[in-house]
PDB file of C-alpha atoms in Angstrom:
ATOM      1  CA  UNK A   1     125.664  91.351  51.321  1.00 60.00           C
ATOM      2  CA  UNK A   2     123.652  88.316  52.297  1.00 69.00           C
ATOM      3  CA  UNK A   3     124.020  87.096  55.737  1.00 71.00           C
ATOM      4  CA  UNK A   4     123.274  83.737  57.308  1.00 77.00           C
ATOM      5  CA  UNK A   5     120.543  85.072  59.643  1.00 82.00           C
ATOM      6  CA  UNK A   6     117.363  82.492  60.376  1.00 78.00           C
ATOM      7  CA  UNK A   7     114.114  84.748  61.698  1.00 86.00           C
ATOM      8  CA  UNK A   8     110.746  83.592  61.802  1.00 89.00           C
ATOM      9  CA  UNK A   9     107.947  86.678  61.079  1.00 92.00           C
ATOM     10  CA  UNK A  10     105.107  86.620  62.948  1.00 92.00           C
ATOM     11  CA  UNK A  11     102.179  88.832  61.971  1.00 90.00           C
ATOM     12  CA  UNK A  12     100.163  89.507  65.546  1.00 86.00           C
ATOM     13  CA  UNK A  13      97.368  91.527  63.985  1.00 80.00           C
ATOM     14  CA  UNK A  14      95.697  92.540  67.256  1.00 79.00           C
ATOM     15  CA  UNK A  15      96.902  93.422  70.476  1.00 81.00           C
ATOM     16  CA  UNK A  16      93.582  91.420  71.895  1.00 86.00           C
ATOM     17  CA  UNK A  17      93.746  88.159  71.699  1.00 89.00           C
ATOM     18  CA  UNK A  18      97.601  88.193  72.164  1.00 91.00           C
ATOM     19  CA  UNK A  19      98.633  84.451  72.127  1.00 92.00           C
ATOM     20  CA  UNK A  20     101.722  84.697  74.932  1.00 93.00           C
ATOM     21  CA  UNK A  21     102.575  80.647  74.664  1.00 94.00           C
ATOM     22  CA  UNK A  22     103.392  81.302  70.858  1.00 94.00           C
ATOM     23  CA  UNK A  23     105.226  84.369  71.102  1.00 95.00           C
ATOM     24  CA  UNK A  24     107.687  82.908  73.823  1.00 96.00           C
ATOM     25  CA  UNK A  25     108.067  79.537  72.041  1.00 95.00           C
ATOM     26  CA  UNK A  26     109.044  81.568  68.656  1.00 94.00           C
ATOM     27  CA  UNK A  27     111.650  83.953  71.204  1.00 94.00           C
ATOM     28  CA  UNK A  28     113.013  81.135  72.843  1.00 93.00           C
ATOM     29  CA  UNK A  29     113.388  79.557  69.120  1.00 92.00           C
ATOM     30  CA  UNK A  30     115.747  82.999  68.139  1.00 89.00           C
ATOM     31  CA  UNK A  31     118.026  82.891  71.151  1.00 90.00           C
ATOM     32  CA  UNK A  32     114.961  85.475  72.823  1.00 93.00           C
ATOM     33  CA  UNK A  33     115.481  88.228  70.299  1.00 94.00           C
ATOM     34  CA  UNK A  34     112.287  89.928  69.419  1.00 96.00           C
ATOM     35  CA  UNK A  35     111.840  92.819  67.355  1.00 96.00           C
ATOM     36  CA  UNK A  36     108.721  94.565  66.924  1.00 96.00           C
ATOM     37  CA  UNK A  37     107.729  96.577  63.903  1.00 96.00           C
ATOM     38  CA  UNK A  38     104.309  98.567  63.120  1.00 94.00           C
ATOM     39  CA  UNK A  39     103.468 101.450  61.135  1.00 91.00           C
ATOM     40  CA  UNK A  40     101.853 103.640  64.073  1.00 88.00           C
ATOM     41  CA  UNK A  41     103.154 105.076  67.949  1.00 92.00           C
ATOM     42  CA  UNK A  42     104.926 102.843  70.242  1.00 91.00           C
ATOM     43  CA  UNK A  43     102.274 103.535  72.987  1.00 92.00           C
ATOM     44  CA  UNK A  44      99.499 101.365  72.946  1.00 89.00           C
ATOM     45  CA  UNK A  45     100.628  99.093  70.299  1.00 90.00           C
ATOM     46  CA  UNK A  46     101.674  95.663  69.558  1.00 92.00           C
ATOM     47  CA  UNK A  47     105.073  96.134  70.650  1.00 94.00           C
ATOM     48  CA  UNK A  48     103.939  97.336  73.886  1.00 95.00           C
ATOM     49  CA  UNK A  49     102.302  94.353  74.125  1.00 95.00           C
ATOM     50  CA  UNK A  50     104.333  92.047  73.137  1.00 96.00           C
ATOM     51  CA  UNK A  51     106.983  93.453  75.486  1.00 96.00           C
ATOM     52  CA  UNK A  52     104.274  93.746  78.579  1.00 95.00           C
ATOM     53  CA  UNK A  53     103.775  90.026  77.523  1.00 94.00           C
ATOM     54  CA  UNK A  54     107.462  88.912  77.797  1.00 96.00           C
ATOM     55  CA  UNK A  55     108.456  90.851  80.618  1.00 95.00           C
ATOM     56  CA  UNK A  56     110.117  88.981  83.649  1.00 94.00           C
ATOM     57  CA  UNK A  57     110.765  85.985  80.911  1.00 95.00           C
ATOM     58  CA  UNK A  58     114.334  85.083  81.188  1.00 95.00           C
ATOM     59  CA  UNK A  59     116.846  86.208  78.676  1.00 93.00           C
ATOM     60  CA  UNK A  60     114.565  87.452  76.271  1.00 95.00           C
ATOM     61  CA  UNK A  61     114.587  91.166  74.760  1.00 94.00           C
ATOM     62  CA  UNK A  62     112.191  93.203  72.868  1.00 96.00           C
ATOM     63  CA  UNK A  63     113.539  95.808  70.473  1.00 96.00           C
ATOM     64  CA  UNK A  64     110.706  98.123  69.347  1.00 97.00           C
ATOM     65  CA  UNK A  65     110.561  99.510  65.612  1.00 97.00           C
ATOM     66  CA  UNK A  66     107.525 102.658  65.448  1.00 96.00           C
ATOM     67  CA  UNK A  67     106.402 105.931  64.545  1.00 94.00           C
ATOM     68  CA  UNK A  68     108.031 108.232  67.244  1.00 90.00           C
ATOM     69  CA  UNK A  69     106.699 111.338  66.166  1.00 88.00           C
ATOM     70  CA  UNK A  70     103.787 113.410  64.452  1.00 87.00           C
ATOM     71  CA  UNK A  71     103.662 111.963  60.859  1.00 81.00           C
ATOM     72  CA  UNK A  72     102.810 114.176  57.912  1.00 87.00           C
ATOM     73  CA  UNK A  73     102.073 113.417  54.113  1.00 92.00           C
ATOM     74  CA  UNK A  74     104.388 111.849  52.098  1.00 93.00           C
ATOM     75  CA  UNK A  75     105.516 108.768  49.905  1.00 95.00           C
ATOM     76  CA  UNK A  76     104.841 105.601  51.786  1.00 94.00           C
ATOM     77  CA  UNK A  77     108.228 104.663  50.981  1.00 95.00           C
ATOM     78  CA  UNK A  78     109.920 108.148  52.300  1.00 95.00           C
ATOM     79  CA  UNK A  79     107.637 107.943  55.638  1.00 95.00           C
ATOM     80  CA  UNK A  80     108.772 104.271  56.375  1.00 96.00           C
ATOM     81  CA  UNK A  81     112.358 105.368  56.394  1.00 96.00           C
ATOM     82  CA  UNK A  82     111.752 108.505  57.958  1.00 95.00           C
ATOM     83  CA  UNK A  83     110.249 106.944  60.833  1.00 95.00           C
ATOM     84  CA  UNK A  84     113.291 104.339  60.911  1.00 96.00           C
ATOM     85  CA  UNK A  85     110.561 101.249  59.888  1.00 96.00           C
ATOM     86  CA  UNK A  86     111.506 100.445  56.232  1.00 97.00           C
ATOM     87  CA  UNK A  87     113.570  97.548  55.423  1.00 96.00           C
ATOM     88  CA  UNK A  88     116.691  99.039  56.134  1.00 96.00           C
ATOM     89  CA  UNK A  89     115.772  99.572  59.505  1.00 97.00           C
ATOM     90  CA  UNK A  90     114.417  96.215  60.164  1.00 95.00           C
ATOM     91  CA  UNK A  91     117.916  94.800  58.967  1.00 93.00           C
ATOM     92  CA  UNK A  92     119.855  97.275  60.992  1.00 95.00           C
ATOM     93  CA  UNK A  93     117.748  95.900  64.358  1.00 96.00           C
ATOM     94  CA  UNK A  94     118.489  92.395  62.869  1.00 94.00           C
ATOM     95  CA  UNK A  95     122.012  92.947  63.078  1.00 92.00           C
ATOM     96  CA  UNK A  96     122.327  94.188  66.022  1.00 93.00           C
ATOM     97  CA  UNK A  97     119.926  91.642  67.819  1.00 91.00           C
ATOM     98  CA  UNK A  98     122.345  89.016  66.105  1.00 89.00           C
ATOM     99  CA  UNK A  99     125.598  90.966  67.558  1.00 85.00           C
ATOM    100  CA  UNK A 100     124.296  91.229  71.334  1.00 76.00           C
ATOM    101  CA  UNK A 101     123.265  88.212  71.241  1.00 63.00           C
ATOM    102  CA  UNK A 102     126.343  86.600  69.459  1.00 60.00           C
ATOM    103  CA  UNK A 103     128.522  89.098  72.464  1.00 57.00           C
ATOM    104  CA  UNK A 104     126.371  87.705  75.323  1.00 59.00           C
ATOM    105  CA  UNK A 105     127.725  84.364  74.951  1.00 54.00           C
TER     106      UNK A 105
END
């Protein structure tokens, strides 16, 4: 079910230095979609950032993938889609970024 979808990945690493100029000219590049994804809480995290970074920008919105509550053992596969971060979350958010942003027009 491949779709005709163009993204760019960007891997941040750290919340400190966060390079602003980049991350605009990349959201400005996708129409200002953004979605973030990490493997930890949505506080205090580079989505957080990312979004404190961006906001006030013009037509440009963040949608934030993350652990949203206490995590527990498990299969790193099994935890990634119980915490809605796997790959079939990520193309989920895809879709829909494409679809609001394809309905904005």
């Amino acid at each position: 079910d491949a779709l005709p979808i163009c993204i760019r990945v960007m891997d941040l690493f750290t919340v400190k230095p966060l390079d602003k100029e980049t991350i605009l000219e990349n959201a400005r590049a996708t129409r200002g979609r953004i979605i973030t994804v990490e493997d930890h809480y949505y506080e205090g995290g580079i989505g957080e950032a990312v979004a404190s970074a961006v906001v006030g920008e013009p037509d440009i919105t963040v949608t934030r993938l993350a652990v949203s509550h206490v995590p527990r053992s498990g299969k790193p596969a099994e935890l990634l889609k119980m915490f809605g971060i796997d790959k079939d979350s990520i193309v989920v958010a895809v879709k829909a970024a494409v679809t609001q942003a394809t309905n904005s027009k």
